[in-house]
Structures are given as structure tokens and as C-alpha cells.
CSV table of C-alpha atoms and ligand atoms in Angstrom, one decimal:
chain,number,residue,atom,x,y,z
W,1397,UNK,CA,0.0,0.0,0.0
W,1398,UNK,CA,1.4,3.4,-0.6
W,1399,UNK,CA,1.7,6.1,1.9
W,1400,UNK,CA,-0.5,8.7,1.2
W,1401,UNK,CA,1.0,11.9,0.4
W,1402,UNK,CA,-0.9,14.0,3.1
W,1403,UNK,CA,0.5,11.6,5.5
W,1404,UNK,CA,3.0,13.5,8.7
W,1405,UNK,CA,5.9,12.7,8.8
W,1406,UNK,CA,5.6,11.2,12.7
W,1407,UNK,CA,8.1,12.7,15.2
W,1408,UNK,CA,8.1,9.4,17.5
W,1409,UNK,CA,11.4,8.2,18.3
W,1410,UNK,CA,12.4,4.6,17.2
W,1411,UNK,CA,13.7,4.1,21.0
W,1412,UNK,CA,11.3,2.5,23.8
W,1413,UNK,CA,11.0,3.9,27.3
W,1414,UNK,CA,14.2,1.6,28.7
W,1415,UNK,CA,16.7,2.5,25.7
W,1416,UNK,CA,15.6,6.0,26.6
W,1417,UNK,CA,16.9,6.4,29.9
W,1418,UNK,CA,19.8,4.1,29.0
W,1419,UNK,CA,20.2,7.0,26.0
W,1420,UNK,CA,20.0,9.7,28.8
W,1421,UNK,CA,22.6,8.2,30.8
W,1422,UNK,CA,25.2,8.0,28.0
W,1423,UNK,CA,23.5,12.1,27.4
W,1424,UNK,CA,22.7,11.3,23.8
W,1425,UNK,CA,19.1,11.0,24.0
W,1426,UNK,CA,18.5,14.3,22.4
W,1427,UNK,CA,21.0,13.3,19.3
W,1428,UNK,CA,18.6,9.8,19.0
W,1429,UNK,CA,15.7,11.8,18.7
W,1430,UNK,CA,14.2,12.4,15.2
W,1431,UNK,CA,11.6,12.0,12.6
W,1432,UNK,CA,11.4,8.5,11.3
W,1433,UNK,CA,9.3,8.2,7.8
W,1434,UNK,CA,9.7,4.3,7.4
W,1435,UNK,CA,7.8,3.7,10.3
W,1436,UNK,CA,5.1,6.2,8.8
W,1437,UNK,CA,4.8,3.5,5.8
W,1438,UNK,CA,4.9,0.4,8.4
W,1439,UNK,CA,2.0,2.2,10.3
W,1440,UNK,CA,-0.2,2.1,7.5
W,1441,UNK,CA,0.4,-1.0,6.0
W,1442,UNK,CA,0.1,-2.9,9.8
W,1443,UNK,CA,-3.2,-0.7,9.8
W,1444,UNK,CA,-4.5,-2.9,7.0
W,1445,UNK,CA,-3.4,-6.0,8.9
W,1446,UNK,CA,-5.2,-4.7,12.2
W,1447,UNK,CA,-8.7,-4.1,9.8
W,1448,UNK,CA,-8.3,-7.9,8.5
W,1449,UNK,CA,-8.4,-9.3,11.9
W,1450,UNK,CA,-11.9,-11.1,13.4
W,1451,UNK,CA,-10.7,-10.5,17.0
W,1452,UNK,CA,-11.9,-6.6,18.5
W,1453,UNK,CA,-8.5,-4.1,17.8
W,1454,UNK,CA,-8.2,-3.8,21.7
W,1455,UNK,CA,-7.9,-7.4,22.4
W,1456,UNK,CA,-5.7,-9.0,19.8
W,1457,UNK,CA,-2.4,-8.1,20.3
W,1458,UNK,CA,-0.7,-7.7,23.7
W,1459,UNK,CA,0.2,-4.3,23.4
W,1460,UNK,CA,3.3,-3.0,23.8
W,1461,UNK,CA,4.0,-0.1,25.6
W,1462,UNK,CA,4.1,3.2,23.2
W,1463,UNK,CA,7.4,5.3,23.4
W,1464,UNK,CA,6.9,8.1,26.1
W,1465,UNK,CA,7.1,10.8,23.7
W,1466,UNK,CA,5.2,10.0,21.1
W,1467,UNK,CA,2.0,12.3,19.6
W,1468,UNK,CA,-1.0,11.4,20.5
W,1469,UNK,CA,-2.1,9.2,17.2
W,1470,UNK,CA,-5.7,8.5,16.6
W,1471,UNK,CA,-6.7,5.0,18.1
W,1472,UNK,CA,-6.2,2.4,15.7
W,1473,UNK,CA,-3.2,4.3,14.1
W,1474,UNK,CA,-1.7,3.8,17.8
W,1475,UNK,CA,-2.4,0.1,17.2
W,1476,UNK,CA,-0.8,-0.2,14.2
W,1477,UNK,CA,2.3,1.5,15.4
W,1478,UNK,CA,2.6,-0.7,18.5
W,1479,UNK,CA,2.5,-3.6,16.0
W,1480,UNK,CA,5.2,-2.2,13.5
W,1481,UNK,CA,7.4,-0.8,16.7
W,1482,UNK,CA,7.2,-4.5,18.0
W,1483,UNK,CA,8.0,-6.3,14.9
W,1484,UNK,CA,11.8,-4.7,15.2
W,1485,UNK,CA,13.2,-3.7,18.2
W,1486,UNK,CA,16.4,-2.0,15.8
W,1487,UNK,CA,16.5,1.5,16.1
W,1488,UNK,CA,16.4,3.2,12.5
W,1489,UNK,CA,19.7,4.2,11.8
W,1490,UNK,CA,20.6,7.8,12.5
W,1491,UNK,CA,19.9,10.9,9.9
W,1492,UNK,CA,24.0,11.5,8.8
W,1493,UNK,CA,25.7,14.4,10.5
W,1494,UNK,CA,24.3,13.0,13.5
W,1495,UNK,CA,26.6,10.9,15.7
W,1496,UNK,CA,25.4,7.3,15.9
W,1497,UNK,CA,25.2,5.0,18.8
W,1498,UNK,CA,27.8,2.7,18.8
W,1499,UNK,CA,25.8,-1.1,17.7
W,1500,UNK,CA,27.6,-2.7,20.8
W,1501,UNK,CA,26.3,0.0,23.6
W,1502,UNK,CA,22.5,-0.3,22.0
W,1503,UNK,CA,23.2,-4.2,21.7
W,1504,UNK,CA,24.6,-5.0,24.8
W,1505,UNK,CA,22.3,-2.8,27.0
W,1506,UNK,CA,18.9,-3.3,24.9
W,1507,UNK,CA,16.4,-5.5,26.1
W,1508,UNK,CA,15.9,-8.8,24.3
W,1509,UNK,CA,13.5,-8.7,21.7
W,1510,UNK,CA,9.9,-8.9,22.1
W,1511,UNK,CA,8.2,-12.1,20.3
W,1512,UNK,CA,5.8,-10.7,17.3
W,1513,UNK,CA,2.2,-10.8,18.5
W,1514,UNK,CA,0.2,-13.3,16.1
W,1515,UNK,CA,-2.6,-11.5,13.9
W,1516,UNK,CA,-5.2,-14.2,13.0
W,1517,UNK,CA,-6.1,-13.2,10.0
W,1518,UNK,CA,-9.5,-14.4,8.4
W,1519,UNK,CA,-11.3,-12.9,5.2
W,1520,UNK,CA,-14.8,-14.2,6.8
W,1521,UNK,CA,-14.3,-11.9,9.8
W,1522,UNK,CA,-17.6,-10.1,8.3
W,1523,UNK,CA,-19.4,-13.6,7.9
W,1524,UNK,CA,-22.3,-14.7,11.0
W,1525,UNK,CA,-21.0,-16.6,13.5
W,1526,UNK,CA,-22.5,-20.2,13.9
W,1527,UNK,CA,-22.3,-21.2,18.0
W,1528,UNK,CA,-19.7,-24.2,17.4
W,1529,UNK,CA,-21.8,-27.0,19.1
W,1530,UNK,CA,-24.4,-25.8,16.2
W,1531,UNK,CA,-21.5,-26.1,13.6
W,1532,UNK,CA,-20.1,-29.3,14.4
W,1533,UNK,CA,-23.5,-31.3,14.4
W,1534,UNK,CA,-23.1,-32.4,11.0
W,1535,UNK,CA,-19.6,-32.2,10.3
W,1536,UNK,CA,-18.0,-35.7,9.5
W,1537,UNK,CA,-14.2,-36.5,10.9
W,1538,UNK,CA,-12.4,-33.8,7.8
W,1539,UNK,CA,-15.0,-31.1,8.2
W,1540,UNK,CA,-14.7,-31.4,11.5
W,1541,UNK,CA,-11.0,-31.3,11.1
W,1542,UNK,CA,-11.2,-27.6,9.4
W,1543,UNK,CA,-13.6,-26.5,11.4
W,1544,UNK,CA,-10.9,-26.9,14.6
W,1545,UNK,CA,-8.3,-25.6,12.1
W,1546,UNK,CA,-9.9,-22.2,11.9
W,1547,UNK,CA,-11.4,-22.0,15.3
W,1548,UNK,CA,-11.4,-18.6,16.6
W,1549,UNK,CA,-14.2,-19.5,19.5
W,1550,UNK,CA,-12.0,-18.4,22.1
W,1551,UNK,CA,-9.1,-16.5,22.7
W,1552,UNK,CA,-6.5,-18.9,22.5
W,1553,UNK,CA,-6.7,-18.9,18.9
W,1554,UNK,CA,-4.6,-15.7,19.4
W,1555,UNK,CA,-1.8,-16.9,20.3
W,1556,UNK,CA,-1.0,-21.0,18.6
W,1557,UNK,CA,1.0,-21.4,16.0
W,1558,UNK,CA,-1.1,-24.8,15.2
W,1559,UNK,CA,-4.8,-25.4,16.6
W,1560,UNK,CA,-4.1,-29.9,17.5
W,1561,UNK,CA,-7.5,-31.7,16.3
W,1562,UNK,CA,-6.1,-34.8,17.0
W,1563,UNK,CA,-3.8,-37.8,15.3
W,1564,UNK,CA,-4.2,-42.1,14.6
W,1565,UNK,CA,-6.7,-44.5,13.4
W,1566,UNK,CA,-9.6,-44.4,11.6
W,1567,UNK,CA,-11.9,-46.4,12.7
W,1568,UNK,CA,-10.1,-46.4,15.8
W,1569,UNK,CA,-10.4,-49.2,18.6
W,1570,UNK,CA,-9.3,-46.6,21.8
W,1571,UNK,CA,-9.6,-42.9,22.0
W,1572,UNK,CA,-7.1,-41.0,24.5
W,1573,UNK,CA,-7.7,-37.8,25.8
W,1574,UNK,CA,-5.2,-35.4,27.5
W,1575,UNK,CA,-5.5,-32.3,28.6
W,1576,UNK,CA,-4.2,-29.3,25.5
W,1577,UNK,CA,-1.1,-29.2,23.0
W,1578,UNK,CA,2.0,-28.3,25.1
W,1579,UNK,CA,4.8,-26.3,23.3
W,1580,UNK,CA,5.4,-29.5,20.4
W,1581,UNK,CA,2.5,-30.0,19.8
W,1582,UNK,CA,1.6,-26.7,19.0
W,1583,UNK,CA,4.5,-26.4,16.8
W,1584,UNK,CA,4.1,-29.5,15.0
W,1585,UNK,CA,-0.2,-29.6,15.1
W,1586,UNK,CA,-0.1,-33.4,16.4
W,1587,UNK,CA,-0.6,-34.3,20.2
W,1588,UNK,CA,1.3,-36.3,22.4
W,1589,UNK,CA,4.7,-35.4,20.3
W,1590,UNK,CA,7.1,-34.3,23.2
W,1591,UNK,CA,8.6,-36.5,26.0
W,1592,UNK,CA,5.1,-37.5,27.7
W,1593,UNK,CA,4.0,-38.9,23.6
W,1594,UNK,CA,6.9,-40.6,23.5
W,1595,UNK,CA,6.2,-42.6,26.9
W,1596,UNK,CA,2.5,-42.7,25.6
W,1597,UNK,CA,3.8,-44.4,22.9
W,1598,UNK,CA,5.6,-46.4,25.2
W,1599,UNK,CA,2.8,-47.2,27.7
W,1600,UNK,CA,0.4,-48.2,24.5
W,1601,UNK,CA,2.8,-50.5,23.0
W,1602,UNK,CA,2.9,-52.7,26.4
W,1603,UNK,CA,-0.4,-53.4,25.6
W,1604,UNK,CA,-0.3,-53.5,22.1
W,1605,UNK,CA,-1.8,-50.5,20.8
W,1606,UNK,CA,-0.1,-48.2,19.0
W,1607,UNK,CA,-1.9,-44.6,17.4
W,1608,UNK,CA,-0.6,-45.8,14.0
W,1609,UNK,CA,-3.3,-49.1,14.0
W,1610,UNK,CA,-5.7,-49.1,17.2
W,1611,UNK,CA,-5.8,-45.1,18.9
W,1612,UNK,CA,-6.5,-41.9,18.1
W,1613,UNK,CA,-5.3,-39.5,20.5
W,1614,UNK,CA,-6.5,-36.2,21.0
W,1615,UNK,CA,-7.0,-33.6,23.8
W,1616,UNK,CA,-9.9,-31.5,25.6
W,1617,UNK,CA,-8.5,-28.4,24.5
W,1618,UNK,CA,-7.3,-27.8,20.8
W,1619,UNK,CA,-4.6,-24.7,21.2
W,1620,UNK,CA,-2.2,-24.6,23.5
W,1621,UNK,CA,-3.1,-22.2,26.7
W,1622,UNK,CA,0.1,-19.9,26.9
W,1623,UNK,CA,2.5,-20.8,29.3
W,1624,UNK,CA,0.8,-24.6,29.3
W,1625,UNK,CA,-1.6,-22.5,32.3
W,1626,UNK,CA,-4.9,-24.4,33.1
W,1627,UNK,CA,-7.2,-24.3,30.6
W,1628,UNK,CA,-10.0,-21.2,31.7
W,1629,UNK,CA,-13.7,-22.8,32.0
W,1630,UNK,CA,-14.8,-20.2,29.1
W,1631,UNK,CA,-12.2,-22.0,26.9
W,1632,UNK,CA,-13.3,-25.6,27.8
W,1633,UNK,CA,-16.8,-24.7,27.1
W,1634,UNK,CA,-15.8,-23.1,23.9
W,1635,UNK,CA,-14.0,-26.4,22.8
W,1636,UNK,CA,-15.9,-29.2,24.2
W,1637,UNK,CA,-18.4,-29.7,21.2
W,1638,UNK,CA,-15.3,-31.0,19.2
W,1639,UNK,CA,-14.7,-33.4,21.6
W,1640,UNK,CA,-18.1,-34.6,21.8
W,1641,UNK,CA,-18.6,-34.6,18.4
W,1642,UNK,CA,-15.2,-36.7,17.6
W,1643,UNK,CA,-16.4,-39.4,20.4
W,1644,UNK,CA,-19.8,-39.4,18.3
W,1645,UNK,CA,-17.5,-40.2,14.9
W,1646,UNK,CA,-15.4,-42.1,16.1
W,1647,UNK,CA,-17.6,-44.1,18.5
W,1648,UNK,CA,-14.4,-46.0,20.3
W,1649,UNK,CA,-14.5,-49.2,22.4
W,1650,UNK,CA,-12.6,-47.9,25.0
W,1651,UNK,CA,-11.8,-44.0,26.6
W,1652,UNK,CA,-8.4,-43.6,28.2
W,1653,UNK,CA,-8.4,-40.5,29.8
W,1654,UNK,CA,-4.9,-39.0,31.0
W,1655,UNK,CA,-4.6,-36.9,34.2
W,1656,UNK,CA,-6.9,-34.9,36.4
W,1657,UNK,CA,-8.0,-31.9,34.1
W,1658,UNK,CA,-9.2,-34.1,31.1
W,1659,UNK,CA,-10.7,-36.9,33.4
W,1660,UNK,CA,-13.0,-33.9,35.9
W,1661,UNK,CA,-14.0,-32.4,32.3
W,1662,UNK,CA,-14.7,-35.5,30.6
W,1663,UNK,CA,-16.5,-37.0,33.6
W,1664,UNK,CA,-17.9,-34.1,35.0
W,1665,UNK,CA,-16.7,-34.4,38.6
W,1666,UNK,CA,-13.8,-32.9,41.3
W,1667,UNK,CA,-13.0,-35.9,42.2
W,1668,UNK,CA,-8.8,-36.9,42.5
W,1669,UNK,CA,-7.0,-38.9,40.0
W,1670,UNK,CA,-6.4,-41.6,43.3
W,1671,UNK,CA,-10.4,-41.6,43.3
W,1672,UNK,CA,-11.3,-41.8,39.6
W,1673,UNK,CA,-8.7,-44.6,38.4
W,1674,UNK,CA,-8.8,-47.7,39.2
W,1675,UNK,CA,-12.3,-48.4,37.8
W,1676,UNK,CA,-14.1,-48.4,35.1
W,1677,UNK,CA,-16.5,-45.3,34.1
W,1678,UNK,CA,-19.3,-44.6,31.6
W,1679,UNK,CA,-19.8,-41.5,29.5
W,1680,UNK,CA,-23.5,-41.8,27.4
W,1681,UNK,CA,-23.0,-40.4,24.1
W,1682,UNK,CA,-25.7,-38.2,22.0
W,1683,UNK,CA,-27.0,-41.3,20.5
W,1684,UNK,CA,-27.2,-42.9,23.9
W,1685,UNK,CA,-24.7,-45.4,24.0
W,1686,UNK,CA,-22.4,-45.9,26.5
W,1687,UNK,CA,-18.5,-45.6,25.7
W,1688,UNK,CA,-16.5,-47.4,29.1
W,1689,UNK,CA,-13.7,-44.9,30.4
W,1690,UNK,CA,-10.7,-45.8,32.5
W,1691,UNK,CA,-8.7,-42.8,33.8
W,1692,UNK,CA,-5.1,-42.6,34.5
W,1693,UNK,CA,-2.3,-40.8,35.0
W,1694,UNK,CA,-1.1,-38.1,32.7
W,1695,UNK,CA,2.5,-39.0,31.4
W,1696,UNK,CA,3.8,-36.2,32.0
W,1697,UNK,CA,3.4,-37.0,35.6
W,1698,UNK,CA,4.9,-40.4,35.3
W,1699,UNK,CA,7.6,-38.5,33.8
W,1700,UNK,CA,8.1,-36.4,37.5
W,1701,UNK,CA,7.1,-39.6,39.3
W,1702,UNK,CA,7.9,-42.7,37.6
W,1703,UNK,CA,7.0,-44.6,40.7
W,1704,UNK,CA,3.4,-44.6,39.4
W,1705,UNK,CA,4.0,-46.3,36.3
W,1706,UNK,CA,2.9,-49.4,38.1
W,1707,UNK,CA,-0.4,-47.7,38.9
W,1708,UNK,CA,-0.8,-46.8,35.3
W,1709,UNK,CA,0.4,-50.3,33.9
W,1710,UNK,CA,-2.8,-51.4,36.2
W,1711,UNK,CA,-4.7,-49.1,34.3
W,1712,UNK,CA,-3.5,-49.9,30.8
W,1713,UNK,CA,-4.7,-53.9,31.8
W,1714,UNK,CA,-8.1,-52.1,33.0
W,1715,UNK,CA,-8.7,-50.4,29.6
W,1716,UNK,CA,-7.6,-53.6,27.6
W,1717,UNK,CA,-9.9,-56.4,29.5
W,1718,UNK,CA,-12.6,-57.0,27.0
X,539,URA,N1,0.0,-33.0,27.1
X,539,URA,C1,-1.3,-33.1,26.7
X,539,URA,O1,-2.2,-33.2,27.6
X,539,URA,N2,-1.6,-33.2,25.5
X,539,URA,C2,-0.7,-33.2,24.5
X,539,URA,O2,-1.0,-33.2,23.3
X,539,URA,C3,0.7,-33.0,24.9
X,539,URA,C4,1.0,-32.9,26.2
């Protein structure tokens, strides 16, 4: 997009409130200080990212903190410049006959960079929105599949790289549910790839199962909550139709729920992991039938405490009794 050529040339400084004072101290904040006409450019062409957005301006970035002394911009023009400021935290290099900073003071004093805040982007922002238990009530296993894909139903949507629908057979024999996509999975889009998939893997194999021929593993909640924090019960409502409706595909023989969060959701109860496994449960689908469920340990807790494994080698026998 071109810059329009009414546009000011915008007097904020390419330096954030920390490299300021740092500038002060070494007295050359005043030589820093000039107009900057890239970031003009950058400001309107991150204003047309900001208008292709479905989430409300306000909420889907984490903002980062304007420079002190910049003009007061109109609203989303301040949005769009937070969002080009944070894509490089580089000063613009200084008009000549001004004295530079030397790379190595701004390098070795400036804070580390700040990670670039995700725009989702989606050309059906203007579309209606269809509640997603009303969406997925027809959708078959790949519809369904998109329809996780492109979620924007909560706000974790804002932040994944990949939204995890699931991974294994079809038809599938067992169905294992954890609790959300950790930091692999969200970078890869499959679940159970880190350290606690590979002693899934493990744990399945001892009893002959493997996601490749007789599982398909998935998880409550399809993005990744940042910082792997509990899922919030807005985003487990938000997400649980796409569980139900992959238990009504799928229709598995047997449930194997891993660790507290995904067995209380799935089961509907506060009661312990020591109370829930050990037996076997029932959860009564749309169409009525009943699908058994054995709970266990999630293996990323057998990882901390690999004491239990013999607990959960009970409960591997449990879920393969016919
Ligand atoms: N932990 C989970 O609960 N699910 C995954 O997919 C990965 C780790």
C-alpha cells in the first residue's frame, strides 16, 4: 500500500522507554531523537493487517508499551504502530551528520526482543457466526478437522501457532484424551509429540496398541493455553463440542483419559485422580450409547514420578480387559 502523500511525517522516536533512559545516561538521547518516515509506511500497511483481523483491535495483540514521547495518534493508528514498533526492536539508523550509537552499547544494554504478537487473520471476519456445538453437528471427521483448524471460539486462537484436532486411526479401537497441546505440539499440530508422547507411545505398545493401528489421541482443549496455564472454563466450554462430536464419529470401544483436568472435564466431577482410576466409568453419548472410560495418570506425571508407572500399567490392563 502506498503512503498517502498527506500523511505526517511522525516525530516518535524509534527508541522504547528503557533504551531512553539508557540514551539519557550515555547524554545522547536528544542526538537519538528524530523524525522517522519508514515507520510512517509500516504504520499504515500494519493498519490494514489490524482491519483484517476477526478479534476486536483492543484485544488482539498484547500491546506494547508506546514510546513516552510519542504524539497522541488516533486509536487504531496507535495500534498499528505498536505492532510495527514490535516487529523490530532495531532503532532506525541515525539521519548523517548525527553521531550514531555505537551497535555494541545499543546491543549489549537493549532488552531482548519482544516475540511478534500473532494476527489471525480471516477474510470471513464479516461472515455470521454459527455457535460451534451448532456447527459441528453435522460435520464428518475432515470437516470437522477444518472446522478446529480455523477455530477462533475463544481467545486462544490468538496466540498457537497450530490449533491440534487430533492424530491415529480411523476407525479407531481406543480414543485418548489429554489435557491441550503443550509447546510440540503446538509447533508441530499433532498431540502427544514431546517427551510424555513418547512414553505414551511407550505405555500403548505394552499393551499392544499403538496410534498408528488401534488409537487416536487427542485432547480436551485444541490450542495450546500460553505458558501450558490451566485451561479457563470459558475455553473448555468453547472447545468441548469437538470433543463430543469426535467421540460421536469415532464411537471408540474404550476411553483412556490422562490426568486430572481431562478426566473432571470428561467426567464431570472434582473428584482426584487416586479416586477416579482404578475403575471403570461410563460417558452416554448423543445417540445414547455408552462408551466405558478408564482414567489414568497423565504421562507427564509419570515422567516427575515414575513410581506410578505401576499404577498406570494397572490401568492400561483395566482399559484392555474385554
Ligand atoms: N500434554 C497433553 O495433555 N496433550 C498433549 O497433546 C501433549 C502434552
Amino acid at each position: 500500500m502506498s503512503l498517502p502523500s498527506t500523511a505526517p511525517a511522525p516525530a516518535a522516536p524509534r527508541v522504547n522507554p528503557l533504551q531512553r533512559i539508557w540514551l539519557r545516561e550515555l547524554g545522547m538521547e536528544r542526538l537519538w531523537l528524530r523524525p522517522a518516515p519508514v515507520a510512517a509506511r509500516v504504520a499504515v500497511d500494519a493498519q490494514a493487517v489490524v482491519s483484517k483481523t476477526v478479534l476486536p483491535v483492543a484485544t488482539s495483540v498484547q500491546a506494547a508499551p508506546v514510546a513516552e514521547a510519542s504524539p497522541p495518534p488516533v486509536a487504531t493508528a496507535a495500534v498499528a504502530e505498536v505492532r510495527a514498533e514490535s516487529r523490530s526492536e532495531a532503532p532506525a539508523a541515525p539521519a548523517s551528520g548525527r553521531q550514531a550509537i555505537p551497535a555494541s552499547i545499543l546491543t549489549r544494554t537493549g532488552p531482548p526482543p519482544r516475540p511478534e504478537p500473532k494476527v489471525v487473520a480471516d477474510d470471513t471476519a464479516s461472515a455470521p457466526r454459527i455457535p460451534v456445538a451448532e456447527a459441528v453437528k453435522n460435520a464428518n471427521l475432515d470437516e470437522l478437522r477444518e472446522q478446529v483448524v480455523a477455530c477462533t471460539a475463544c481467545g486462544l486462537c490468538q496466540g498457537r501457532r497450530h490449533a491440534v484436532f487430533g492424530q491415529g486411526a480411523t476407525p479407531t479401537r481406543w480414543l485418548v484424551v489429554g489435557e491441550a497441546p503443550g509447546e510440540q505440539e503446538d509447533r508441530q499440530g499433532h498431540p502427544f509429540v514431546g517427551r510424555s508422547g513418547q512414553l505414551l507411545d511407550s505405555m500403548l505398545a505394552a499393551v499392544g496398541m499403538s496410534r498408528e493401528k488401534d488409537v487416536f489421541i487427542t485432547n480436551v482443549i485444541k490450542c495450546r493455553p500460553p505458558g501450558n496455564r490451566n485451561p479457563k472454563p470459558e475455553e473448555i466450554a468453547a472447545c468441548s463440542p469437538y470433543l463430543m462430536r469426535q467421540i460421536a464419529l469415532l464411537k471408540p470401544e474404550r476411553i483412556l483419559v490422562l490426568g486430572r483436568f481431562a478426566a473432571q472435564t470428561l467426567l464431570g466431577t472434582d473428584a482426584t485422580i487416586g479416586n477416579l482410576r482404578g475403575r471403570l466409568h461410563s460417558l452416554k453419548t448423543e445417540e445414547g450409547t455408552e462408551i466405558p472410560v478408564v482414567v489414568s495418570y497423565h504421562p507427564a506425571y509419570l515422567l516427575r514420578s515414575p513410581s506410578e508407572k505401576a499404577r498406570a500399567w494397572q490401568d492400561l490392563k483395566l482399559a484392555a480387559q474385554q
